[in-house]
Short mmCIF file of C-alpha atoms in Angstrom, two decimals:
data_model
loop_
_atom_site.label_atom_id
_atom_site.label_comp_id
_atom_site.label_asym_id
_atom_site.label_seq_id
_atom_site.Cartn_x
_atom_site.Cartn_y
_atom_site.Cartn_z
CA MET A 350 225.01 14.24 114.50
CA MET A 351 226.57 10.93 113.53
CA LYS A 352 227.46 10.30 109.95
CA THR A 353 226.93 6.75 108.77
CA THR A 354 228.81 5.23 105.88
CA THR A 355 227.74 2.30 103.80
CA ARG A 356 230.23 -0.12 102.40
CA THR A 357 229.24 -2.16 99.42
CA VAL A 358 230.49 -5.70 99.48
CA ARG A 359 230.76 -7.46 96.18
CA ASP A 360 230.90 -11.22 96.06
CA LYS A 361 232.31 -13.39 93.30
CA THR A 362 229.08 -13.51 91.31
CA GLN A 363 228.98 -9.67 91.22
CA SER A 364 232.57 -9.25 90.06
CA ALA A 365 233.00 -7.54 86.71
CA HIS A 366 235.12 -10.45 85.59
CA SER A 367 233.17 -13.31 87.12
CA THR A 368 232.39 -16.13 84.72
CA GLY A 369 231.20 -18.82 87.07
CA VAL A 370 228.00 -20.76 86.73
CA GLY A 371 226.49 -18.57 89.43
CA ASP A 372 226.98 -15.52 87.23
CA HIS A 373 223.90 -16.10 85.08
CA GLY A 374 222.59 -13.09 83.22
CA ARG A 375 225.74 -10.97 83.61
CA TRP A 376 227.93 -9.91 80.70
CA SER A 377 231.62 -9.29 81.24
CA THR A 378 234.76 -9.23 79.16
CA GLN A 379 235.78 -12.62 80.49
CA ARG A 380 232.37 -14.17 79.86
CA ILE A 381 232.34 -12.83 76.28
CA ALA A 382 235.77 -14.37 75.81
CA VAL A 383 234.49 -17.73 77.10
CA TYR A 384 231.48 -17.56 74.75
CA ALA A 385 233.84 -16.81 71.88
CA LEU A 386 236.00 -19.78 72.86
CA PHE A 387 233.00 -22.13 72.95
CA SER A 388 231.85 -20.78 69.58
CA ALA A 389 235.29 -21.28 68.03
CA VAL A 390 235.58 -24.85 69.34
CA ALA A 391 232.04 -25.66 68.16
CA MET A 392 232.83 -24.11 64.79
CA ALA A 393 235.91 -26.30 64.39
CA ALA A 394 233.94 -29.36 65.50
CA SER A 395 231.20 -28.61 62.96
CA TYR A 396 233.69 -29.35 60.15
CA ILE A 397 234.28 -32.88 61.43
CA SER A 398 232.36 -35.25 59.17
CA ILE A 399 231.67 -38.84 60.24
CA SER A 400 229.36 -41.05 58.22
CA LEU A 401 227.10 -43.14 60.46
CA ILE A 402 224.59 -44.87 58.16
CA PRO A 403 225.92 -47.24 55.45
CA GLY A 404 224.68 -46.24 52.03
CA TYR A 405 223.86 -42.69 53.11
CA THR A 406 227.30 -41.11 53.24
CA TRP A 407 225.87 -37.58 52.98
CA LEU A 408 224.34 -38.00 56.44
CA THR A 409 227.38 -37.12 58.53
CA TYR A 410 227.83 -36.57 62.24
CA ASP A 411 229.83 -33.79 63.86
CA PRO A 412 230.34 -33.20 67.62
CA SER A 413 229.53 -29.47 67.61
CA GLY A 414 226.21 -30.19 69.35
CA ILE A 415 228.10 -31.42 72.41
CA ILE A 416 229.92 -28.08 72.69
CA CYS A 417 226.65 -26.17 72.34
CA MET A 418 225.01 -28.23 75.07
CA ILE A 419 227.93 -27.83 77.47
CA ALA A 420 227.90 -24.06 76.89
CA GLY A 421 224.18 -24.05 77.67
CA PHE A 422 224.63 -26.09 80.83
CA ALA A 423 227.45 -23.84 82.03
CA PHE A 424 225.97 -20.44 81.17
CA GLY A 425 222.28 -20.92 80.40
CA PRO A 426 220.02 -20.92 77.32
CA SER A 427 221.41 -17.64 75.94
CA ALA A 428 224.86 -19.21 75.63
CA ALA A 429 223.34 -22.22 73.88
CA VAL A 430 221.68 -19.91 71.35
CA ILE A 431 224.83 -17.87 70.70
CA VAL A 432 227.15 -20.85 70.26
CA SER A 433 224.62 -22.84 68.20
CA VAL A 434 224.16 -19.98 65.73
CA LEU A 435 227.73 -18.70 65.46
CA CYS A 436 229.31 -22.10 64.90
CA TRP A 437 227.30 -22.60 61.69
CA VAL A 438 227.68 -19.14 60.16
CA PRO A 439 230.83 -20.03 58.15
CA HIS A 440 228.99 -22.95 56.51
CA ILE A 441 226.79 -20.46 54.66
CA PHE A 442 229.83 -19.61 52.54
CA THR A 443 231.76 -22.90 52.55
CA ASP A 444 229.14 -25.65 52.07
CA MET A 445 227.35 -26.56 48.87
CA SER A 446 224.05 -26.53 50.74
CA GLY A 447 224.69 -22.88 51.66
CA ILE A 448 222.28 -20.96 53.83
CA LEU A 449 219.54 -23.62 53.77
CA GLY A 450 221.88 -26.37 54.94
CA ALA A 451 223.23 -24.09 57.68
CA LEU A 452 219.67 -23.22 58.67
CA VAL A 453 218.80 -26.89 59.16
CA ALA A 454 221.94 -27.39 61.25
CA VAL A 455 221.17 -24.33 63.41
CA VAL A 456 217.55 -25.39 64.02
CA VAL A 457 218.62 -28.91 65.02
CA SER A 458 221.41 -27.58 67.25
CA LEU A 459 219.06 -25.12 68.97
CA ALA A 460 216.46 -27.84 69.47
CA MET A 461 219.03 -29.97 71.30
CA SER A 462 220.89 -27.34 73.32
CA VAL A 463 218.34 -24.70 74.36
CA PRO A 464 215.64 -26.89 76.00
CA SER A 465 218.26 -28.89 77.90
CA ALA A 466 219.96 -25.69 79.09
CA TYR A 467 216.65 -24.19 80.20
CA ILE A 468 215.55 -27.30 82.12
CA TYR A 469 218.97 -27.61 83.76
CA SER A 470 218.90 -23.91 84.75
CA ARG A 471 215.68 -24.67 86.70
CA ASP A 472 217.09 -27.80 88.35
CA ARG A 473 220.87 -27.75 88.58
CA THR A 474 221.28 -31.41 89.53
CA ARG A 475 222.28 -34.57 87.68
CA HIS A 476 218.59 -35.44 87.57
CA GLY A 477 217.79 -32.06 86.02
CA ALA A 478 220.54 -32.54 83.46
CA LEU A 479 219.24 -35.99 82.54
CA ILE A 480 215.65 -34.77 82.16
CA GLY A 481 216.88 -31.84 80.06
CA ILE A 482 218.84 -34.13 77.74
CA VAL A 483 215.93 -36.56 77.30
CA VAL A 484 213.38 -33.81 76.59
CA SER A 485 215.68 -31.96 74.21
CA SER A 486 216.47 -35.21 72.39
CA ILE A 487 212.79 -35.70 71.61
CA ILE A 488 212.48 -32.08 70.43
CA MET A 489 215.65 -32.39 68.37
CA LEU A 490 214.42 -35.58 66.67
CA ALA A 491 211.14 -33.91 65.70
CA ALA A 492 212.97 -30.80 64.47
CA ALA A 493 215.43 -32.83 62.41
CA ILE A 494 212.71 -34.83 60.65
CA GLY A 495 210.59 -31.71 60.11
CA CYS A 496 213.49 -29.74 58.64
CA ASN A 497 214.35 -32.59 56.29
CA LEU A 498 210.78 -32.74 55.03
CA LEU A 499 210.50 -28.98 54.54
CA ILE A 500 213.96 -27.84 53.51
CA THR A 501 215.86 -30.79 52.02
CA PRO A 502 213.70 -30.90 48.84
CA VAL A 503 214.45 -27.19 48.27
CA TYR A 504 218.22 -27.50 47.98
CA THR A 505 218.52 -31.11 46.75
CA GLY A 506 215.74 -31.14 44.16
CA TRP A 507 214.27 -34.25 45.75
CA SER A 508 210.52 -34.71 45.90
CA GLU A 509 208.76 -34.92 49.25
CA ALA A 510 208.05 -38.60 48.52
CA GLN A 511 211.78 -39.27 48.15
CA VAL A 512 212.50 -37.66 51.51
CA LEU A 513 209.66 -39.59 53.15
CA ALA A 514 211.10 -42.81 51.75
CA ILE A 515 214.38 -42.41 53.64
CA ILE A 516 212.96 -41.43 57.05
CA VAL A 517 212.86 -44.96 58.47
CA PRO A 518 215.98 -46.47 56.86
CA ALA A 519 218.21 -43.40 57.22
CA LEU A 520 216.96 -40.22 58.91
CA LEU A 521 215.54 -41.81 62.06
CA PRO A 522 218.52 -44.07 62.86
CA PHE A 523 221.00 -41.32 61.99
CA ASN A 524 219.39 -38.77 64.27
CA ILE A 525 218.83 -41.28 67.07
CA VAL A 526 222.52 -42.24 67.03
CA LYS A 527 223.44 -38.54 66.91
CA LEU A 528 221.32 -37.58 69.91
CA ILE A 529 222.55 -40.59 71.90
CA ILE A 530 226.19 -39.62 71.31
CA ASN A 531 225.55 -35.96 72.13
CA GLY A 532 223.44 -36.77 75.19
CA VAL A 533 225.75 -39.37 76.72
CA VAL A 534 228.96 -37.41 76.19
CA THR A 535 227.40 -34.18 77.48
CA PHE A 536 226.04 -35.92 80.59
CA LEU A 537 229.45 -37.38 81.35
CA VAL A 538 231.56 -34.25 80.87
CA TYR A 539 229.38 -31.19 81.60
CA LYS A 540 229.94 -31.21 85.37
CA PRO A 541 233.76 -31.35 85.35
CA ILE A 542 233.86 -28.60 82.71
CA SER A 543 231.38 -26.44 84.66
CA ASN A 544 233.46 -26.89 87.82
CA LEU A 545 236.58 -25.89 85.90
CA LEU A 546 234.87 -22.73 84.59
CA ASN A 547 233.69 -21.90 88.12
CA ARG A 548 237.22 -21.70 89.53
#
């Protein structure tokens, strides 16, 4: 009677330490380390404060959204969620706006990074990336305006009428400029960074 043996062959995407783009859904020590690195970089970027709209200096831009989107493109929607949430946790304790301000930032970041990551995961082409960025930009704009209407009056003491009054002159242009910067930079750099992570 012949005895047959079966040899299991493991490719790169099955390796315990694989972190490539093809390794979606797998957790490994190296992938956790990469997530932590993205979160740390996004966290540092979230403390950059650039005023974009004259007369509304409290509306400041930071590039953390770009890091969240790149993480999502490289590793999928789950990475976008993790990085988007973790990078704003310290702001709960360090910003005057506290937990409500951090909540707004998290919602806006998730609205920009998660839909784009999901769409790109279904169509991993430049076209898919572009569609993902456009769709997520629309969602992000709606989320940003909605959060400002619901949450800003709570921690600023403003009335809803006061918030409504600044939508056109300040909130809309600020968020449009923000999503354009995030979208264009992400579209230009996500592929080289993904290729680097895949090595």
